[in-house]
Coordinates of C-alpha atoms and ligand atoms in Angstrom, one line a residue:
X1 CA -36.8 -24.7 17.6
X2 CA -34.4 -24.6 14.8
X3 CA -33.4 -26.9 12.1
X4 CA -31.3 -29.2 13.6
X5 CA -28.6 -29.4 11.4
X6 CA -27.8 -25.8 12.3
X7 CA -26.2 -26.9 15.4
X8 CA -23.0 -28.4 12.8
X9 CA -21.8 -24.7 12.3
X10 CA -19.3 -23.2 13.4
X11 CA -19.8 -18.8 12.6
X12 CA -16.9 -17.9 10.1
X13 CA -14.3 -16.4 11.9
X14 CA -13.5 -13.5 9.6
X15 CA -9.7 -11.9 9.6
X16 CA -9.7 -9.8 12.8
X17 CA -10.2 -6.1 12.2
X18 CA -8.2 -3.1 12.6
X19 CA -10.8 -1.4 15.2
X20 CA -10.0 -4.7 17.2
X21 CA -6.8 -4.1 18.0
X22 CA -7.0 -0.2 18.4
X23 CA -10.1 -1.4 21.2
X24 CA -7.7 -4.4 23.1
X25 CA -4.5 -2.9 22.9
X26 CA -4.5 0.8 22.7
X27 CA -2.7 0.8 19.1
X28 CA -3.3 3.7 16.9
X29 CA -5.0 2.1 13.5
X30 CA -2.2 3.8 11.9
X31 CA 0.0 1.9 13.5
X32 CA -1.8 -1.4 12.7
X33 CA -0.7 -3.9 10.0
X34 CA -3.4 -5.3 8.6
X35 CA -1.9 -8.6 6.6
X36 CA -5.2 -11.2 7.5
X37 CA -7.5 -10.8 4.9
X38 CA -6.0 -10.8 1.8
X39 CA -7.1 -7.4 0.7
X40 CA -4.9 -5.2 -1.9
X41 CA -2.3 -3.3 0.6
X42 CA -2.2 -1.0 -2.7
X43 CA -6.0 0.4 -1.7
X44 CA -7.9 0.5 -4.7
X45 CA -7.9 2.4 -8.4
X46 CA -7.7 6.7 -7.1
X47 CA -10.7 6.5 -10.0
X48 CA -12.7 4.5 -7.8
X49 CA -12.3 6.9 -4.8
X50 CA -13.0 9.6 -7.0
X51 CA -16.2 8.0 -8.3
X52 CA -17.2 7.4 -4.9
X53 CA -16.9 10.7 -4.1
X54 CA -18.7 12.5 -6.6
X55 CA -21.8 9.8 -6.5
X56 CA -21.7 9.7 -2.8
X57 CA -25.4 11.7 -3.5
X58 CA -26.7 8.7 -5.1
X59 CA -26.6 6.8 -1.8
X60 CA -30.6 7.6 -1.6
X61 CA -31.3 6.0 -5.0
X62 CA -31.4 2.2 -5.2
X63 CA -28.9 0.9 -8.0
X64 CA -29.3 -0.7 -11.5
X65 CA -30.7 -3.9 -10.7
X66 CA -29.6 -5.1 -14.4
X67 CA -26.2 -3.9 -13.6
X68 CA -26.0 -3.1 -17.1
X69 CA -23.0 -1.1 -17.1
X70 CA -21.2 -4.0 -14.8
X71 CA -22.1 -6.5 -17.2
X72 CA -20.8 -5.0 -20.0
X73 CA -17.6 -3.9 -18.4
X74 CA -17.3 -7.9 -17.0
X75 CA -18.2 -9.1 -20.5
X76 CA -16.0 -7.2 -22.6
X77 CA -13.0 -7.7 -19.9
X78 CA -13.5 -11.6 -20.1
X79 CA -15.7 -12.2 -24.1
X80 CA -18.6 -13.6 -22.8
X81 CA -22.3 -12.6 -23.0
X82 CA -24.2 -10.2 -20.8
X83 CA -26.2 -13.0 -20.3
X84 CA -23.9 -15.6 -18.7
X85 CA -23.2 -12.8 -15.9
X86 CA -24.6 -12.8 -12.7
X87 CA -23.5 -10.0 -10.1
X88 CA -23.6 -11.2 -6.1
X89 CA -22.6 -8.9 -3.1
X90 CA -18.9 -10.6 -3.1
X91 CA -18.6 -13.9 -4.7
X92 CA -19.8 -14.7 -1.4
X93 CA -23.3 -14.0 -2.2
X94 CA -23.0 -16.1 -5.5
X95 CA -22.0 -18.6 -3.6
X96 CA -24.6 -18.8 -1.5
X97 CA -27.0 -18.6 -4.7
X98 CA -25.1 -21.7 -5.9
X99 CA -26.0 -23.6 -2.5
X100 CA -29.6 -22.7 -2.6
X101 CA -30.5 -24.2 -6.2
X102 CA -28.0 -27.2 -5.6
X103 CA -28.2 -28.3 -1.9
X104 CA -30.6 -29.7 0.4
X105 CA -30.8 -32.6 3.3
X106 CA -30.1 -35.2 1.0
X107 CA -26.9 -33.4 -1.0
X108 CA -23.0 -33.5 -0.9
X109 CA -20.5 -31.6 -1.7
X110 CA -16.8 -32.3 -2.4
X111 CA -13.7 -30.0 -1.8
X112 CA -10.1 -30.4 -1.2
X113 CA -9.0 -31.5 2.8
X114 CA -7.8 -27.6 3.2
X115 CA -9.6 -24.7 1.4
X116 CA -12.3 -21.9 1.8
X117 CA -14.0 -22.0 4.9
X118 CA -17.4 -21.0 3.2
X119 CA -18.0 -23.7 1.0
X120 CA -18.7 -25.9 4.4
X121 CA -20.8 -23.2 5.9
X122 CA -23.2 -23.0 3.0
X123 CA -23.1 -26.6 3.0
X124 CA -24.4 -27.1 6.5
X125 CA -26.4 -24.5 6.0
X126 CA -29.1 -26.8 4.4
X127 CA -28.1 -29.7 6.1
X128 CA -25.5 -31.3 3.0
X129 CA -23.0 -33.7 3.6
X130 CA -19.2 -32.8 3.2
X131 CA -17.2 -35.2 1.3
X132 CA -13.6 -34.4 1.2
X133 CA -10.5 -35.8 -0.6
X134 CA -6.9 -36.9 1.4
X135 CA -4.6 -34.3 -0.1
X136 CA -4.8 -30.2 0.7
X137 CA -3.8 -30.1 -3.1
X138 CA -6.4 -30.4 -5.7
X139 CA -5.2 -33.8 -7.4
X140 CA -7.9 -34.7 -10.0
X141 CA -7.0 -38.4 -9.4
X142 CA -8.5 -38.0 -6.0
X143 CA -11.5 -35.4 -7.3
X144 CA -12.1 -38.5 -9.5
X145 CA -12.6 -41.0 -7.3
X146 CA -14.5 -39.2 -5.0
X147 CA -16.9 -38.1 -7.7
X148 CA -17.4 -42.1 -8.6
X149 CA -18.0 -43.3 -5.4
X150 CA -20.1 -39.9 -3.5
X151 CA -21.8 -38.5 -7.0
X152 CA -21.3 -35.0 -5.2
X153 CA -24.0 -32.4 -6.2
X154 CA -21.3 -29.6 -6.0
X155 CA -17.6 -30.0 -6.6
X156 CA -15.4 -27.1 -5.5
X157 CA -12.1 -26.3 -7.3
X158 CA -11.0 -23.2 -5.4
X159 CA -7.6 -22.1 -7.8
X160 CA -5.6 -20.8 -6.7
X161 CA -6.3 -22.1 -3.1
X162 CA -7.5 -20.1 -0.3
X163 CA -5.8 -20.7 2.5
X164 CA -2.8 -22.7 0.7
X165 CA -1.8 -20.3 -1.9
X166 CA -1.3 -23.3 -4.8
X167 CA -3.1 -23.6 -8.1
X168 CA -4.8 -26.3 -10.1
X169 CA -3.3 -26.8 -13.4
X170 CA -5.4 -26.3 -16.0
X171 CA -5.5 -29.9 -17.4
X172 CA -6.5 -31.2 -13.8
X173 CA -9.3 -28.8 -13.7
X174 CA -10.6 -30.0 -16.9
X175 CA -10.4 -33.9 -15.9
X176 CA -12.3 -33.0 -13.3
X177 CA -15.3 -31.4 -14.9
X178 CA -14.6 -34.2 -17.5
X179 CA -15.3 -36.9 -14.5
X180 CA -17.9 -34.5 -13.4
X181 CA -21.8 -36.1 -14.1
X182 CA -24.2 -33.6 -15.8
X183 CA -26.3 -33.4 -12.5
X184 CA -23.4 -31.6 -10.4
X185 CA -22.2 -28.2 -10.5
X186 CA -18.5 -27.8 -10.4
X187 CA -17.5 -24.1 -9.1
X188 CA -14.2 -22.9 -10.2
X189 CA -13.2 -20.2 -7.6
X190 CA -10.8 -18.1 -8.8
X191 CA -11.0 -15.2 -6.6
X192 CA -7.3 -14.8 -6.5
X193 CA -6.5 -15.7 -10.4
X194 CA -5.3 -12.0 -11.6
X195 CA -2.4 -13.1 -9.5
X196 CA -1.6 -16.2 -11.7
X197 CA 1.3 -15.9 -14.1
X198 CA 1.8 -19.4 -15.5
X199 CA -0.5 -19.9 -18.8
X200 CA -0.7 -23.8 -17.5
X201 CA -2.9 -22.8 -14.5
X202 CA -4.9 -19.7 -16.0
X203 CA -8.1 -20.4 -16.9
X204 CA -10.9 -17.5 -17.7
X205 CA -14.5 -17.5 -18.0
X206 CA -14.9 -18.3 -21.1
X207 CA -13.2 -21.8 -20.7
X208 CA -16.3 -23.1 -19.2
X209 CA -18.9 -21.9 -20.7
X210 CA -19.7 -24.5 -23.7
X211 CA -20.4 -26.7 -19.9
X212 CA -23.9 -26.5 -18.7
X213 CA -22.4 -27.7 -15.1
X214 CA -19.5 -25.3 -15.0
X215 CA -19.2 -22.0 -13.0
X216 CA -16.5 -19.7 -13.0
X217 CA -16.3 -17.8 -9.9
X218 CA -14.1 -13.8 -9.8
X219 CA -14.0 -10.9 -7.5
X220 CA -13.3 -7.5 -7.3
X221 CA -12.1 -7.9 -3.3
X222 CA -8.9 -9.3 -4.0
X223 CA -6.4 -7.8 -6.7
X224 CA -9.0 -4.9 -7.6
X225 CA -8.9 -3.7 -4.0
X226 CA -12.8 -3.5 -3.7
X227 CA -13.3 -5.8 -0.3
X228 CA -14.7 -2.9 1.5
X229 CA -17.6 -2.7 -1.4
X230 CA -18.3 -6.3 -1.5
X231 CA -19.2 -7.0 -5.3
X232 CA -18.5 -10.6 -6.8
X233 CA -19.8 -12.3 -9.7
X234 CA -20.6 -16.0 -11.7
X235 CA -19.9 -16.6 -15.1
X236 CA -21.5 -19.7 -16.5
X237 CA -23.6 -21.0 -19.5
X238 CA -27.0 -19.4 -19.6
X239 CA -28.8 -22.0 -18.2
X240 CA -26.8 -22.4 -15.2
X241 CA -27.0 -18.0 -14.7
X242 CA -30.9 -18.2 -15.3
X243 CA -32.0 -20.6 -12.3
X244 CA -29.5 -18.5 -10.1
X245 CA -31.1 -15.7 -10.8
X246 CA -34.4 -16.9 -9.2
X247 CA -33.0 -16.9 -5.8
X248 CA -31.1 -13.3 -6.1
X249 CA -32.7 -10.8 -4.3
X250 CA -33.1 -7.4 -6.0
X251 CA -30.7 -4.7 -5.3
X252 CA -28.1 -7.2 -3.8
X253 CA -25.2 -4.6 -4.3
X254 CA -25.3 -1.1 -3.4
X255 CA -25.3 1.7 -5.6
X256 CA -21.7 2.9 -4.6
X257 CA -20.6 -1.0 -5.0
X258 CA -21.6 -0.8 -8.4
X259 CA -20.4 2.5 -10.1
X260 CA -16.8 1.4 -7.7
X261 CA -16.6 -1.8 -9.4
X262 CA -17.6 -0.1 -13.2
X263 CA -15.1 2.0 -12.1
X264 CA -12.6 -0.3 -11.1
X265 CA -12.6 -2.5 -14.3
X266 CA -11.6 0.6 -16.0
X267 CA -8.3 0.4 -14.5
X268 CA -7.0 -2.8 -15.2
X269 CA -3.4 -0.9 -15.0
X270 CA -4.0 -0.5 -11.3
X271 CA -4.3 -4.2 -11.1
X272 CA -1.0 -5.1 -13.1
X273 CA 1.2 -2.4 -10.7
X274 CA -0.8 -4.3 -8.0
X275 CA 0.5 -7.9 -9.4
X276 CA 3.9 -6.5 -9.8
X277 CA 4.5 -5.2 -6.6
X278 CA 2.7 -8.2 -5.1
X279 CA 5.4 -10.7 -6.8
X280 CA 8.2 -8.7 -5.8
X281 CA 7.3 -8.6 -1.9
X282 CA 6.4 -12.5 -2.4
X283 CA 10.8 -12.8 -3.1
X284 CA 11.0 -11.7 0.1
X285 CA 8.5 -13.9 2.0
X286 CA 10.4 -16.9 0.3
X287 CA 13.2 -15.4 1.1
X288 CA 12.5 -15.2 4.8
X289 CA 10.8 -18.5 4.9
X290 CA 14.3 -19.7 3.5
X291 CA 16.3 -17.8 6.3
X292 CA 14.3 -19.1 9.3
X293 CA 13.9 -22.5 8.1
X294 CA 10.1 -22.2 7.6
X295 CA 8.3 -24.3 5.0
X296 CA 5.9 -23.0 2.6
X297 CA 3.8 -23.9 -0.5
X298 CA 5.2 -21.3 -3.4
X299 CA 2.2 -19.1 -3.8
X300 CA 0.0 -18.0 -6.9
X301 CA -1.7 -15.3 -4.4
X302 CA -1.5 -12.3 -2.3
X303 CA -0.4 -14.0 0.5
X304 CA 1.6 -17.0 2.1
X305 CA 1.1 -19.7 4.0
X306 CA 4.2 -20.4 6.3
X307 CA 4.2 -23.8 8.4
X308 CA 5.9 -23.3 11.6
X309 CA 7.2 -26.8 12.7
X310 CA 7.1 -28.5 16.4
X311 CA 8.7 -25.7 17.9
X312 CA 6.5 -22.8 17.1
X313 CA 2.2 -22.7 17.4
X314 CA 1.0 -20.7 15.2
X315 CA -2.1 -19.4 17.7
X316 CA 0.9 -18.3 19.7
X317 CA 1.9 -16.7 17.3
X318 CA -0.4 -15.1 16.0
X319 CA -1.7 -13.8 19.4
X320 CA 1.4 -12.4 20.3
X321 CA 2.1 -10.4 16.6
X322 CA -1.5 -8.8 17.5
X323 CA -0.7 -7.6 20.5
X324 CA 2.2 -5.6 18.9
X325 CA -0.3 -4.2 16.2
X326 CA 0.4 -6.9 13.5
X327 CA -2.3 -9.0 12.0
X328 CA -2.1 -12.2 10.9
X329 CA -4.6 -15.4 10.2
X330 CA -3.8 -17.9 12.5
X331 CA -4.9 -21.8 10.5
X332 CA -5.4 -23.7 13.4
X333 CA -9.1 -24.4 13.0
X334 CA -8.5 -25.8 9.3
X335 CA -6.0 -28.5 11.5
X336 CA -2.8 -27.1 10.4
X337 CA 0.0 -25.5 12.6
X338 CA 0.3 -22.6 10.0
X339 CA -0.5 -19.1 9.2
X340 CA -1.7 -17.1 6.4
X341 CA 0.1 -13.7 6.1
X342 CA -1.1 -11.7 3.5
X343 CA 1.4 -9.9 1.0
X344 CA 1.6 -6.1 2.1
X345 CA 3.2 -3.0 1.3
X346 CA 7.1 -3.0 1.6
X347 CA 6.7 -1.5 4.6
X348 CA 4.5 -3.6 6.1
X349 CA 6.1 -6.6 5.0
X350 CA 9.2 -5.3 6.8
X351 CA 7.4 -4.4 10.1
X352 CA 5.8 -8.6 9.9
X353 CA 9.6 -10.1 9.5
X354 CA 11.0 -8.1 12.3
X355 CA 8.0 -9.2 14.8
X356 CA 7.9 -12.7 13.6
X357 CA 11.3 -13.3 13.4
X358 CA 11.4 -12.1 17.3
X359 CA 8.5 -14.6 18.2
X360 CA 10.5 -17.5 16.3
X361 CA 12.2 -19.8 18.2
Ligands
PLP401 C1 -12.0 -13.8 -0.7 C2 -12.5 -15.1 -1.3 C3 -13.8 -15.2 -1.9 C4 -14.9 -14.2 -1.9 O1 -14.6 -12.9 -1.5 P1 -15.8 -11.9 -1.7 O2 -15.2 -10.7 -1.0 O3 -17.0 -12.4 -1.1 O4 -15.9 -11.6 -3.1 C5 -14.2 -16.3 -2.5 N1 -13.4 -17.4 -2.5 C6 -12.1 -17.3 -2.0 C7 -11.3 -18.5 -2.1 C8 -11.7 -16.2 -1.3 O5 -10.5 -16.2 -0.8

């Protein structure tokens, strides 16, 4: 009754939420640490919970489906044009726009062995094929090959890497839209790229968009504390933004999503104290990692991925921190004996080390 190729997907399993655990275990939600999804344990800009207040009467109105004011903030923040913006309900949505104007029955995509869960989902959704390179690292030699021998009509370069935490240097990224033939659209996801220090991996926007097969994809659910809002966006050459725009429906954010975001880039201070206290807490996650023998891949993020060895399973693991109110993403369905804990608050952070170091064996 349904396309067929449906039956490959599996429904994302999204971090679990706070109400979850206040439902199964009789936790207060105050008392619940929330470290799964990678949002900013900061909140957001107090300017963006002011705005929201004060427009909250707007809710009735539909928003500015040019997202003018957007735009301009985006294109002054990054010096690109208007034009090479387009606005999805997270980057999510843009996604999902990408997948419609590139994929179909007969198409392919190529990603790393271990990254965003979504790219596969959107992918199946039309019935593509999933090619995959050997490392969970991006290593352009492998990108390269794969390109030459699947001629992918997408080729994802998720930096720095969700659920691994590492980077693509910038010189790998560019071999790869080098290697990259003029009929597929490479995505560079950089939803977690505020948090990059290192001017090798940094890349911005602009970087891509002399490329008529390059998209550049940013967020304001990570590091600008907005997940609850859900507002994304692509940057690319013109001609790639024009045919995405066909398949955007109007009004895809709301109107609070849209003056929070406006209001958001106006604080790019928020985001550095964010960064800051981010890489601080991050010393001690090493630092812990270090003490209970645990390896990780250093991380360019908001969070960590620790891999727990043959005496400890992660989905152990993280059943057992829930019950005691503590959150965490478990990475057993991406085939790894590893979880994803995402940088919190000091206190948080504190609260996570003495639970998991208990549930260490
Ligand atoms: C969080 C995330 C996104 C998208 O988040 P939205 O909330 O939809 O903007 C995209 N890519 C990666 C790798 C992410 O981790």
């Amino acid at each position: 009754m349904f396309n067929s190729y449906l039956e490959e997907i599996k429904t994302y399993e999204a971090g679990k939420p706070i109400e979850l655990v206040v439902r199964e275990f009789g936790i207060e939600a105050k008392d619940v640490v929330k470290l799964a999804s990678n949002e900013n344990p900061y909140g957001c800009s107090p300017r963006v919970i002011e705005a929201i207040q004060k427009g909250a009467s707007r809710a009735s109105l539909y928003p500015d489906d040019s997202m003018y004011e957007l735009k301009e903030a985006l294109s002054d923040r990054f010096g690109v044009g208007s034009e090479n913006i387009i606005i999805g309900a997270g980057s999510d949505q843009v996604l999902e726009f990408i997948s419609h104007v590139k994929l179909n029955q007969n198409a392919k995509i190529l990603r790393s062995a271990v990254t965003f869960a979504m790219y596969d989902i959107y992918a199946k959704q039309f019935g593509a094929k999933i090619v995959i390179t050997p490392s969970f690292k991006h290593k352009a030699d492998e990108f390269i090959e794969k390109i030459e021998s699947e001629n992918p009509d997408i080729i994802y370069i998720c930096t720095p890497n969700n659920p691994t935490g590492d980077a693509t240097k910038r010189e790998d990224i560019f071999a790869i839209i080098e290697a990259a033939p003029k009929e597929s659209l490479v995505v560079v996801d950089c939803a977690y790229m505020e948090y990059v220090e290192s001017d090798a991996y940094r890349v911005t926007p602009k970087d891509f968009l002399a490329y008529e097969n390059v998209i550049y994809l940013g967020t304001f659910s990570k590091a600008f504390g907005l997940g609850g809002m859900r507002v994304g966006y692509g940057i690319a050459n013109r001609s790639i933004i024009d045919v995405l725009y066909k398949v955007r429906p109007p009004f895809n954010i709301t109107t609070l999503s849209l003056l929070a975001a406006i209001e958001a880039s106006k604080d790019i201070d928020f985001v550095k104290r964010s960064v800051a206290g981010n890489r601080e807490e991050m010393l001690r996650y090493e630092a812990f990692a270090n003490e209970h023998a645990l390896e990780y891949i250093p991380s360019q993020t908001n969070f960590i991925t620790y891999f727990l060895g043959e005496k400890n399973n992660s989905s152990q693991i993280a059943a057992n921190l829930m019950k005691q109110g503590v959150i965490i993403r478990d990475l057993a369905s991406y085939g790894l004996n590893a979880v994803r804990i995402t940088i919190g608050t000091a206190e948080q952070n504190s609260r996570l080390f003495e639970v998991l170091a208990n549930e260490l064996v």
